[in-house]
Short mmCIF file of C-alpha atoms and ligand atoms in Angstrom, two decimals:
data_model
loop_
_atom_site.label_atom_id
_atom_site.label_comp_id
_atom_site.label_asym_id
_atom_site.label_seq_id
_atom_site.Cartn_x
_atom_site.Cartn_y
_atom_site.Cartn_z
CA MET A 459 -40.18 103.77 76.97
CA SER A 460 -41.70 106.70 76.75
CA GLY A 461 -41.26 109.62 74.06
CA LEU A 462 -43.74 112.07 71.63
CA VAL A 463 -46.44 109.97 69.76
CA LEU A 464 -48.10 111.57 66.84
CA LEU A 465 -51.29 110.41 67.10
CA SER A 466 -53.74 110.72 63.70
CA GLY A 467 -57.85 110.26 63.71
CA ALA A 468 -56.81 111.63 67.32
CA ALA A 469 -60.68 112.51 67.38
CA GLY A 470 -61.94 108.88 66.52
CA ARG A 471 -63.28 106.00 68.31
CA ILE A 472 -59.60 104.47 68.87
CA GLY A 473 -57.75 108.23 68.58
CA THR A 474 -59.99 108.90 71.64
CA TRP A 475 -58.79 105.80 73.55
CA LEU A 476 -55.43 106.33 72.88
CA ARG A 477 -55.47 109.75 74.23
CA GLY A 478 -56.91 108.71 77.10
CA GLY A 479 -54.83 105.82 78.12
CA LEU A 480 -51.41 106.54 76.31
CA PRO A 481 -49.79 109.24 78.71
CA GLU A 482 -50.64 107.22 81.44
CA ARG A 483 -48.07 105.12 80.02
CA GLY A 484 -45.90 107.65 79.91
CA TRP A 485 -46.27 108.46 75.85
CA ALA A 486 -46.35 112.68 75.49
CA LEU A 487 -49.36 113.11 72.26
CA ARG A 488 -49.13 115.24 69.16
CA SER A 489 -53.51 114.53 68.31
CA LEU A 490 -54.04 114.92 64.88
CA ASP A 491 -57.35 114.75 63.50
CA VAL A 492 -59.10 117.05 60.16
CA VAL A 493 -61.11 118.42 62.83
CA PRO A 494 -60.41 120.42 66.24
CA VAL A 495 -59.95 117.31 68.89
CA PRO A 496 -62.39 118.02 71.69
CA ASP A 497 -61.14 118.39 75.67
CA VAL A 498 -57.76 118.71 74.33
CA ARG A 499 -55.44 117.81 78.08
CA PRO A 500 -52.55 119.66 79.72
CA GLY A 501 -49.22 118.83 77.71
CA GLU A 502 -51.12 117.50 74.49
CA GLU A 503 -50.65 119.23 71.62
CA GLN A 504 -52.77 119.33 68.63
CA VAL A 505 -52.54 119.63 65.09
CA VAL A 506 -55.77 120.20 62.50
CA ALA A 507 -54.63 118.52 59.38
CA ASP A 508 -56.01 115.90 56.91
CA VAL A 509 -54.11 112.81 56.55
CA THR A 510 -53.52 113.18 52.60
CA ASP A 511 -51.55 116.45 53.19
CA LEU A 512 -47.88 115.22 52.94
CA ALA A 513 -46.61 118.60 54.07
CA ALA A 514 -48.71 118.99 56.71
CA MET A 515 -48.68 115.31 58.10
CA THR A 516 -44.51 115.74 57.54
CA ASP A 517 -44.18 119.38 59.48
CA ALA A 518 -46.71 117.43 62.07
CA ALA A 519 -44.58 114.64 61.79
CA ARG A 520 -41.07 116.69 63.31
CA GLY A 521 -39.46 115.29 66.75
CA ALA A 522 -41.62 112.45 67.26
CA SER A 523 -40.71 109.20 68.37
CA ALA A 524 -43.25 107.35 66.72
CA LEU A 525 -46.35 107.39 64.50
CA VAL A 526 -49.57 106.05 65.63
CA HIS A 527 -51.73 106.43 62.13
CA MET A 528 -55.86 105.57 63.33
CA ALA A 529 -56.80 108.11 60.59
CA GLY A 530 -59.06 107.28 57.62
CA ILE A 531 -62.23 105.26 56.78
CA SER A 532 -63.42 102.83 59.49
CA GLY A 533 -65.81 100.83 57.40
CA GLU A 534 -66.87 100.21 53.56
CA SER A 535 -67.34 102.92 50.70
CA THR A 536 -66.74 104.16 47.64
CA TRP A 537 -63.47 103.08 45.92
CA PRO A 538 -62.82 107.27 45.74
CA ALA A 539 -63.39 107.71 49.22
CA ILE A 540 -62.00 105.10 50.33
CA SER A 541 -58.69 104.82 48.06
CA HIS A 542 -58.19 108.60 48.94
CA ALA A 543 -58.44 108.38 52.62
CA ASN A 544 -57.24 105.19 53.50
CA ILE A 545 -54.25 104.21 50.67
CA GLU A 546 -53.45 107.88 50.17
CA GLY A 547 -53.71 108.68 53.78
CA THR A 548 -51.15 105.78 55.15
CA TYR A 549 -48.84 106.14 52.02
CA CYS A 550 -49.16 109.89 53.44
CA ALA A 551 -48.41 109.02 56.95
CA LEU A 552 -45.79 106.38 56.01
CA GLU A 553 -43.76 108.89 53.99
CA ALA A 554 -44.04 111.57 56.38
CA ALA A 555 -42.69 109.24 58.86
CA ARG A 556 -39.40 108.48 56.45
CA LEU A 557 -38.93 112.18 55.54
CA ALA A 558 -39.05 113.16 59.21
CA GLY A 559 -36.69 111.08 60.54
CA VAL A 560 -39.94 109.06 62.96
CA PRO A 561 -38.33 105.63 63.35
CA ARG A 562 -41.48 103.75 64.15
CA VAL A 563 -45.09 103.63 62.48
CA VAL A 564 -48.09 102.09 64.55
CA LEU A 565 -50.78 101.29 61.69
CA ALA A 566 -54.64 100.57 62.20
CA GLY A 567 -55.08 97.96 59.68
CA SER A 568 -58.19 95.60 60.16
CA ASN A 569 -59.45 91.74 59.67
CA HIS A 570 -61.32 93.00 56.86
CA ALA A 571 -57.63 92.70 54.96
CA THR A 572 -58.06 88.88 55.35
CA GLY A 573 -62.17 88.52 55.84
CA TYR A 574 -62.56 85.97 53.19
CA THR A 575 -60.58 83.67 55.10
CA PRO A 576 -62.15 80.51 56.16
CA ARG A 577 -62.87 79.98 59.96
CA PRO A 578 -59.89 76.97 60.73
CA ASP A 579 -61.50 73.58 61.42
CA GLY A 580 -59.73 73.57 64.95
CA GLY A 581 -57.39 75.38 66.41
CA LEU A 582 -56.23 79.42 66.11
CA LEU A 583 -55.97 81.22 63.28
CA ARG A 584 -51.88 82.84 62.88
CA GLU A 585 -51.64 85.66 60.83
CA VAL A 586 -48.75 84.11 58.44
CA ASP A 587 -51.98 81.68 57.61
CA ALA A 588 -54.35 84.72 56.92
CA PRO A 589 -52.77 86.15 53.59
CA PRO A 590 -54.46 88.98 52.00
CA ARG A 591 -57.36 87.95 51.31
CA PRO A 592 -59.96 91.65 51.50
CA ASP A 593 -63.70 91.02 51.87
CA THR A 594 -64.38 94.71 50.73
CA TYR A 595 -62.89 97.92 49.39
CA TYR A 596 -62.40 98.67 52.83
CA GLY A 597 -60.43 95.66 53.13
CA VAL A 598 -58.73 96.36 50.44
CA SER A 599 -56.83 99.59 51.55
CA LYS A 600 -56.18 97.61 54.56
CA VAL A 601 -53.94 94.73 52.28
CA ALA A 602 -52.52 98.04 50.91
CA MET A 603 -51.81 99.25 53.91
CA GLU A 604 -49.77 96.10 54.98
CA GLY A 605 -48.01 96.27 51.59
CA LEU A 606 -46.63 99.90 52.07
CA GLY A 607 -45.58 99.08 55.82
CA SER A 608 -43.76 96.04 54.80
CA LEU A 609 -42.26 98.56 52.08
CA TYR A 610 -41.23 101.13 54.05
CA VAL A 611 -39.50 98.59 56.74
CA ASP A 612 -37.88 96.72 53.94
CA ARG A 613 -36.70 99.80 52.06
CA TYR A 614 -36.39 102.18 54.63
CA GLY A 615 -35.78 100.19 57.89
CA LEU A 616 -38.48 101.77 59.46
CA ASP A 617 -40.42 99.90 62.22
CA VAL A 618 -43.94 99.44 61.35
CA VAL A 619 -46.39 97.44 63.24
CA CYS A 620 -49.95 96.61 61.60
CA LEU A 621 -52.76 96.07 64.00
CA ARG A 622 -55.60 93.60 61.97
CA ILE A 623 -57.68 95.35 64.71
CA GLY A 624 -61.22 93.16 65.44
CA SER A 625 -64.32 94.92 66.92
CA ALA A 626 -62.97 98.02 68.50
CA LEU A 627 -66.26 98.55 70.49
CA ALA A 628 -67.15 100.18 74.24
CA GLU A 629 -69.05 96.41 74.65
CA PRO A 630 -69.51 93.83 72.05
CA ALA A 631 -72.74 94.12 70.44
CA SER A 632 -73.45 90.31 68.16
CA THR A 633 -72.34 86.99 68.82
CA ARG A 634 -69.50 88.09 65.66
CA HIS A 635 -68.20 90.08 68.06
CA LEU A 636 -67.78 87.31 71.18
CA SER A 637 -64.70 85.68 68.98
CA THR A 638 -63.62 89.33 67.87
CA TRP A 639 -64.36 91.80 70.41
CA LEU A 640 -60.99 94.47 71.39
CA SER A 641 -61.70 96.52 74.70
CA PRO A 642 -60.67 100.29 75.06
CA ALA A 643 -58.24 99.20 77.58
CA ASP A 644 -56.75 96.43 75.50
CA ALA A 645 -56.64 98.76 72.48
CA VAL A 646 -54.61 100.91 74.38
CA SER A 647 -52.51 98.07 75.66
CA LEU A 648 -51.83 96.80 72.18
CA VAL A 649 -51.00 100.10 70.74
CA ASP A 650 -48.66 100.67 73.84
CA ALA A 651 -46.99 97.61 73.37
CA ALA A 652 -46.64 98.11 69.46
CA LEU A 653 -44.67 101.42 70.12
CA THR A 654 -42.27 99.63 72.92
CA ALA A 655 -41.25 96.42 71.08
CA PRO A 656 -38.00 96.26 70.55
CA SER A 657 -37.00 96.25 66.72
CA PRO A 658 -40.04 94.62 65.73
CA GLY A 659 -38.97 94.99 61.97
CA PHE A 660 -42.15 94.54 59.84
CA SER A 661 -44.96 92.85 62.24
CA VAL A 662 -48.70 91.94 61.12
CA VAL A 663 -50.49 91.00 64.51
CA TRP A 664 -54.28 90.44 65.40
CA GLY A 665 -55.74 93.08 67.27
CA VAL A 666 -58.30 90.92 69.80
CA SER A 667 -58.68 91.24 73.95
CA ALA A 668 -58.46 88.02 75.68
CA ASN A 669 -62.04 86.43 74.44
CA THR A 670 -62.85 82.88 75.61
CA ARG A 671 -64.19 82.72 72.21
CA ASN A 672 -61.07 83.51 70.08
CA TRP A 673 -59.87 82.11 67.12
CA TRP A 674 -57.62 84.66 65.76
CA ASP A 675 -54.24 83.62 67.62
CA LEU A 676 -52.31 85.99 69.81
CA SER A 677 -48.81 85.06 70.12
CA ALA A 678 -47.78 87.09 67.56
CA ALA A 679 -49.22 90.33 69.26
CA ARG A 680 -48.18 88.80 72.76
CA ALA A 681 -45.00 88.05 71.40
CA LEU A 682 -44.71 92.15 71.08
CA GLY A 683 -45.60 92.63 75.14
CA TYR A 684 -49.39 92.51 74.72
CA GLU A 685 -51.40 91.90 78.09
CA PRO A 686 -54.95 92.04 76.95
CA GLN A 687 -57.23 92.00 80.22
CA ASP A 688 -60.65 91.82 78.53
CA ASP A 689 -62.96 88.74 77.79
CA ALA A 690 -65.87 89.52 75.97
CA GLU A 691 -67.46 86.27 77.72
CA VAL A 692 -68.76 88.55 80.44
CA TYR A 693 -71.28 89.55 78.03
CA ALA A 694 -71.79 86.25 76.45
CA GLU A 695 -75.61 85.54 77.98
CA ALA A 696 -77.11 88.43 77.32
CA LEU A 697 -76.30 88.11 73.78
CA LEU A 698 -76.77 84.81 73.56
CA GLU A 699 -80.27 85.05 75.28
CA VAL A 700 -81.40 87.21 71.76
CA HIS A 701 -79.63 85.62 69.45
CA GLY A 702 -78.45 82.12 69.95
CA GLU A 703 -75.68 80.11 69.69
CA PRO A 704 -73.71 81.27 66.52
CA ASP A 705 -73.87 78.82 63.62
CA LEU A 706 -70.61 78.19 62.26
CA THR A 707 -71.36 77.13 58.96
CA ASP A 708 -72.70 81.23 58.09
CA PRO A 709 -70.51 83.40 56.93
CA VAL A 710 -70.49 85.54 59.49
CA HIS A 711 -69.27 83.10 61.90
CA GLY A 712 -67.36 80.88 59.68
CA ARG A 713 -65.23 83.81 58.20
CA VAL A 714 -62.64 86.45 59.51
CA GLY A 715 -64.52 89.25 57.84
CA GLY A 716 -67.87 87.80 59.20
CA GLU A 717 -70.90 90.01 57.82
CA TYR A 718 -68.36 92.12 55.43
CA THR A 719 -68.28 88.48 53.04
CA THR A 720 -72.05 88.83 52.59
CA ALA A 721 -74.15 90.39 49.61
CA GLU A 722 -74.99 93.25 52.40
CA PHE A 723 -71.24 94.68 51.02
CA ASP A 724 -71.52 93.89 47.70
CA ALA A 725 -69.96 97.11 45.98
CA GLU A 726 -72.70 98.24 44.09
CA GLN A 727 -74.09 99.06 47.59
CA PHE A 728 -71.12 101.59 47.64
CA THR A 729 -70.86 103.44 44.57
CA ALA A 730 -70.36 107.17 44.01
C1 15L B 247 -63.05 97.22 60.67
O1 15L B 247 -62.17 96.92 60.87
C2 15L B 247 -64.60 97.89 60.96
O2 15L B 247 -63.09 99.47 61.08
C3 15L B 247 -65.53 98.02 61.74
O3 15L B 247 -65.98 99.06 61.72
C4 15L B 247 -65.90 96.77 62.72
O4 15L B 247 -66.27 96.28 60.94
C5 15L B 247 -64.55 95.75 62.83
O5 15L B 247 -63.94 95.93 61.99
C6 15L B 247 -65.36 94.33 62.62
O6 15L B 247 -64.85 93.39 61.55
O7 15L B 247 -65.87 94.11 63.34
#
């Protein structure tokens, strides 16, 4: 499949990976960010706009066959900052898609929407068994994202795929990441699957690579057509040498959201 994708947050980390990978998979890009994207490629369109500017977002969405919404604050912050950038920003993205007649939206959700969910005793954790249980204001914004996505499917008939992204990094940097890593190439593959899957309706899927130590079930993502290629285990020896084997009773390893569920992330640390 192919078509024109409006990509918000195009200058960010995942946005940059997608700018590299989606054109190779046949997608034309209209890259939007609040700052100019560097090194615009031949054929790539560029829009400088704030995702919370509904009029600008609606203009930018015209003619696109899908919107990939990666914009927003990518970690914990103050409530005013999170609610504006992430909740208002997601509303504007979905509303712009509806107003401009864009039929499909892919949302950069997060595992932190369900961060306090404990690791199961054995087996894999399915998305349906991990309802909203946010670990931070950031996590709350990702719950709101899932709620808004669901609303726009049921009320307006859009297709919306919300990716509960794990740790999207060039390389795993901690032993938690041995389970939660999403590689750059797999991020491209996951978004491509979310863009291509026939009539997904509203779908929420974990976004991780094919890690040996995964405990989040990838069946739902695979059902969309996602075929992850990378495995964090290739980094295990070096990380375990420094940090030791993970203690699964430690919240960092025993809860979906890891360190976001610890005192270090108390709201008091993030007041304006
Ligand atoms: C996320 O959603 C954040 O964007 C990122 O900063 C990491 O905290 C990541 O999750 C993670 O859980 O490792």
